């Protein structure tokens, strides 16, 4: 459970702090675009479902012995928490990393994708 919790806390803190730094103007946007999506990428009902999924992932992680899988689930959960809370508090999700070859995204989005890929690799 420790790898899950530590990863979750670290990734959420990194996501929220980078969003705060970008909004305050202390951190340059990576690329030239910065968006606050009014409804994020998900409708409100799906945001609530993702929060429920986070609780389920935390419960499931307590039964998983693989540290790599716990880290993967922690990353995915952190991404959902980061964007979910952003959506609830600000009415939208802030995206500020623009690599020009992918849609603009944020640390929470990267955590979700990385966690999903890591979980897939771990389970193969």
PDB file of C-alpha atoms in Angstrom:
ATOM      1  CA  UNK A   1       0.000   0.000   0.000  1.00  0.00           C
ATOM      2  CA  UNK A   2       2.924   2.359   0.651  1.00  0.00           C
ATOM      3  CA  UNK A   3       4.057   2.624  -3.015  1.00  0.00           C
ATOM      4  CA  UNK A   4       0.454   3.410  -4.040  1.00  0.00           C
ATOM      5  CA  UNK A   5      -0.025   6.104  -1.389  1.00  0.00           C
ATOM      6  CA  UNK A   6       3.404   7.685  -1.876  1.00  0.00           C
ATOM      7  CA  UNK A   7       2.962   7.824  -5.654  1.00  0.00           C
ATOM      8  CA  UNK A   8      -0.550   9.248  -5.315  1.00  0.00           C
ATOM      9  CA  UNK A   9       0.541  12.021  -2.936  1.00  0.00           C
ATOM     10  CA  UNK A  10       3.655  12.913  -4.953  1.00  0.00           C
ATOM     11  CA  UNK A  11       1.897  13.008  -8.339  1.00  0.00           C
ATOM     12  CA  UNK A  12      -1.083  15.033  -7.043  1.00  0.00           C
ATOM     13  CA  UNK A  13       1.272  17.517  -5.354  1.00  0.00           C
ATOM     14  CA  UNK A  14       3.316  17.845  -8.559  1.00  0.00           C
ATOM     15  CA  UNK A  15       0.171  18.351 -10.660  1.00  0.00           C
ATOM     16  CA  UNK A  16      -1.372  20.959  -8.371  1.00  0.00           C
ATOM     17  CA  UNK A  17       1.891  22.852  -7.839  1.00  0.00           C
ATOM     18  CA  UNK A  18       2.673  23.068 -11.568  1.00  0.00           C
ATOM     19  CA  UNK A  19      -0.863  24.305 -12.295  1.00  0.00           C
ATOM     20  CA  UNK A  20      -0.546  26.928  -9.542  1.00  0.00           C
ATOM     21  CA  UNK A  21       2.863  28.073 -10.826  1.00  0.00           C
ATOM     22  CA  UNK A  22       1.587  28.383 -14.399  1.00  0.00           C
ATOM     23  CA  UNK A  23      -1.486  30.360 -13.296  1.00  0.00           C
ATOM     24  CA  UNK A  24       0.657  32.680 -11.147  1.00  0.00           C
ATOM     25  CA  UNK A  25       3.039  33.280 -14.059  1.00  0.00           C
ATOM     26  CA  UNK A  26       6.064  31.806 -12.262  1.00  0.00           C
ATOM     27  CA  UNK A  27       6.426  28.860 -14.605  1.00  0.00           C
ATOM     28  CA  UNK A  28       6.475  29.262 -18.363  1.00  0.00           C
ATOM     29  CA  UNK A  29       3.959  27.303 -20.338  1.00  0.00           C
ATOM     30  CA  UNK A  30       5.562  24.390 -22.125  1.00  0.00           C
ATOM     31  CA  UNK A  31       4.685  25.381 -25.650  1.00  0.00           C
ATOM     32  CA  UNK A  32       2.641  28.454 -26.459  1.00  0.00           C
ATOM     33  CA  UNK A  33      -0.832  27.397 -25.473  1.00  0.00           C
ATOM     34  CA  UNK A  34      -2.511  27.231 -22.088  1.00  0.00           C
ATOM     35  CA  UNK A  35      -6.164  26.235 -21.812  1.00  0.00           C
ATOM     36  CA  UNK A  36      -8.691  25.866 -19.048  1.00  0.00           C
ATOM     37  CA  UNK A  37     -11.282  23.520 -20.496  1.00  0.00           C
ATOM     38  CA  UNK A  38     -14.682  24.637 -19.135  1.00  0.00           C
ATOM     39  CA  UNK A  39     -15.882  21.095 -18.644  1.00  0.00           C
ATOM     40  CA  UNK A  40     -12.505  19.438 -18.737  1.00  0.00           C
ATOM     41  CA  UNK A  41     -12.304  16.449 -20.978  1.00  0.00           C
ATOM     42  CA  UNK A  42     -15.091  14.632 -19.173  1.00  0.00           C
ATOM     43  CA  UNK A  43     -18.722  15.447 -18.398  1.00  0.00           C
ATOM     44  CA  UNK A  44     -19.544  16.014 -14.687  1.00  0.00           C
ATOM     45  CA  UNK A  45     -21.082  12.547 -14.254  1.00  0.00           C
ATOM     46  CA  UNK A  46     -17.898  10.940 -15.500  1.00  0.00           C
ATOM     47  CA  UNK A  47     -15.843  13.071 -13.104  1.00  0.00           C
ATOM     48  CA  UNK A  48     -17.892  11.673 -10.206  1.00  0.00           C
ATOM     49  CA  UNK A  49     -17.381   8.156 -11.568  1.00  0.00           C
ATOM     50  CA  UNK A  50     -13.613   8.740 -11.702  1.00  0.00           C
ATOM     51  CA  UNK A  51     -13.596   9.813  -8.063  1.00  0.00           C
ATOM     52  CA  UNK A  52     -15.432   6.603  -7.148  1.00  0.00           C
ATOM     53  CA  UNK A  53     -12.891   4.701  -9.242  1.00  0.00           C
ATOM     54  CA  UNK A  54     -10.080   6.329  -7.241  1.00  0.00           C
ATOM     55  CA  UNK A  55     -11.536   5.031  -3.999  1.00  0.00           C
ATOM     56  CA  UNK A  56     -11.856   1.595  -5.596  1.00  0.00           C
ATOM     57  CA  UNK A  57      -8.233   1.724  -6.797  1.00  0.00           C
ATOM     58  CA  UNK A  58      -7.037   2.610  -3.301  1.00  0.00           C
ATOM     59  CA  UNK A  59      -8.964  -0.338  -1.884  1.00  0.00           C
ATOM     60  CA  UNK A  60      -7.657  -2.691  -4.597  1.00  0.00           C
ATOM     61  CA  UNK A  61      -4.070  -1.497  -4.110  1.00  0.00           C
ATOM     62  CA  UNK A  62      -4.159  -2.708  -0.519  1.00  0.00           C
ATOM     63  CA  UNK A  63      -4.424  -6.284  -1.844  1.00  0.00           C
ATOM     64  CA  UNK A  64      -1.722  -6.003  -4.529  1.00  0.00           C
ATOM     65  CA  UNK A  65       1.763  -7.180  -3.593  1.00  0.00           C
ATOM     66  CA  UNK A  66       3.552  -5.911  -6.732  1.00  0.00           C
ATOM     67  CA  UNK A  67       5.194  -2.525  -6.029  1.00  0.00           C
ATOM     68  CA  UNK A  68       5.241  -1.719  -9.779  1.00  0.00           C
ATOM     69  CA  UNK A  69       1.502  -2.293 -10.066  1.00  0.00           C
ATOM     70  CA  UNK A  70       0.887  -0.216  -6.934  1.00  0.00           C
ATOM     71  CA  UNK A  71       2.891   2.649  -8.460  1.00  0.00           C
ATOM     72  CA  UNK A  72       0.935   2.294 -11.719  1.00  0.00           C
ATOM     73  CA  UNK A  73      -2.401   2.448  -9.891  1.00  0.00           C
ATOM     74  CA  UNK A  74      -1.119   5.372  -7.802  1.00  0.00           C
ATOM     75  CA  UNK A  75      -0.267   7.322 -10.954  1.00  0.00           C
ATOM     76  CA  UNK A  76      -3.646   6.633 -12.563  1.00  0.00           C
ATOM     77  CA  UNK A  77      -5.490   7.560  -9.373  1.00  0.00           C
ATOM     78  CA  UNK A  78      -3.413  10.716  -8.915  1.00  0.00           C
ATOM     79  CA  UNK A  79      -4.249  11.867 -12.422  1.00  0.00           C
ATOM     80  CA  UNK A  80      -7.943  11.377 -11.809  1.00  0.00           C
ATOM     81  CA  UNK A  81      -7.744  13.184  -8.453  1.00  0.00           C
ATOM     82  CA  UNK A  82      -5.714  16.071  -9.905  1.00  0.00           C
ATOM     83  CA  UNK A  83      -8.070  16.709 -12.806  1.00  0.00           C
ATOM     84  CA  UNK A  84     -11.207  15.841 -10.825  1.00  0.00           C
ATOM     85  CA  UNK A  85     -10.474  18.355  -8.080  1.00  0.00           C
ATOM     86  CA  UNK A  86      -9.424  20.955 -10.668  1.00  0.00           C
ATOM     87  CA  UNK A  87     -12.757  20.445 -12.411  1.00  0.00           C
ATOM     88  CA  UNK A  88     -14.750  20.736  -9.176  1.00  0.00           C
ATOM     89  CA  UNK A  89     -12.826  23.729  -7.752  1.00  0.00           C
ATOM     90  CA  UNK A  90     -12.295  25.739 -10.935  1.00  0.00           C
ATOM     91  CA  UNK A  91     -14.981  24.484 -13.285  1.00  0.00           C
ATOM     92  CA  UNK A  92     -12.401  23.211 -15.743  1.00  0.00           C
ATOM     93  CA  UNK A  93      -9.067  21.510 -16.194  1.00  0.00           C
ATOM     94  CA  UNK A  94      -5.902  23.540 -16.876  1.00  0.00           C
ATOM     95  CA  UNK A  95      -3.732  22.123 -19.673  1.00  0.00           C
ATOM     96  CA  UNK A  96      -0.395  23.802 -20.375  1.00  0.00           C
ATOM     97  CA  UNK A  97       2.064  21.307 -21.904  1.00  0.00           C
ATOM     98  CA  UNK A  98       2.006  21.665 -25.692  1.00  0.00           C
ATOM     99  CA  UNK A  99       4.352  19.338 -27.576  1.00  0.00           C
ATOM    100  CA  UNK A 100       2.746  20.212 -30.936  1.00  0.00           C
ATOM    101  CA  UNK A 101       2.344  16.512 -31.836  1.00  0.00           C
ATOM    102  CA  UNK A 102      -0.267  15.732 -29.175  1.00  0.00           C
ATOM    103  CA  UNK A 103      -3.205  17.627 -27.700  1.00  0.00           C
ATOM    104  CA  UNK A 104      -2.288  20.092 -24.928  1.00  0.00           C
ATOM    105  CA  UNK A 105      -2.136  18.267 -21.576  1.00  0.00           C
ATOM    106  CA  UNK A 106      -1.037  18.571 -17.940  1.00  0.00           C
ATOM    107  CA  UNK A 107       0.812  16.488 -15.329  1.00  0.00           C
ATOM    108  CA  UNK A 108      -2.402  14.702 -14.286  1.00  0.00           C
ATOM    109  CA  UNK A 109      -3.040  13.601 -17.873  1.00  0.00           C
ATOM    110  CA  UNK A 110       0.546  12.335 -18.127  1.00  0.00           C
ATOM    111  CA  UNK A 111       0.128  10.435 -14.840  1.00  0.00           C
ATOM    112  CA  UNK A 112      -3.021   8.709 -16.103  1.00  0.00           C
ATOM    113  CA  UNK A 113      -1.362   7.625 -19.359  1.00  0.00           C
ATOM    114  CA  UNK A 114       1.894   6.586 -17.662  1.00  0.00           C
ATOM    115  CA  UNK A 115       0.030   4.636 -14.977  1.00  0.00           C
ATOM    116  CA  UNK A 116      -2.095   2.853 -17.562  1.00  0.00           C
ATOM    117  CA  UNK A 117       0.925   1.907 -19.693  1.00  0.00           C
ATOM    118  CA  UNK A 118       2.909   0.766 -16.633  1.00  0.00           C
ATOM    119  CA  UNK A 119      -0.027  -1.328 -15.387  1.00  0.00           C
ATOM    120  CA  UNK A 120      -0.390  -2.926 -18.816  1.00  0.00           C
ATOM    121  CA  UNK A 121       3.312  -3.773 -18.991  1.00  0.00           C
ATOM    122  CA  UNK A 122       3.281  -5.120 -15.426  1.00  0.00           C
ATOM    123  CA  UNK A 123       0.289  -7.345 -16.102  1.00  0.00           C
ATOM    124  CA  UNK A 124       1.654  -8.812 -19.350  1.00  0.00           C
TER     125      UNK A 124
END
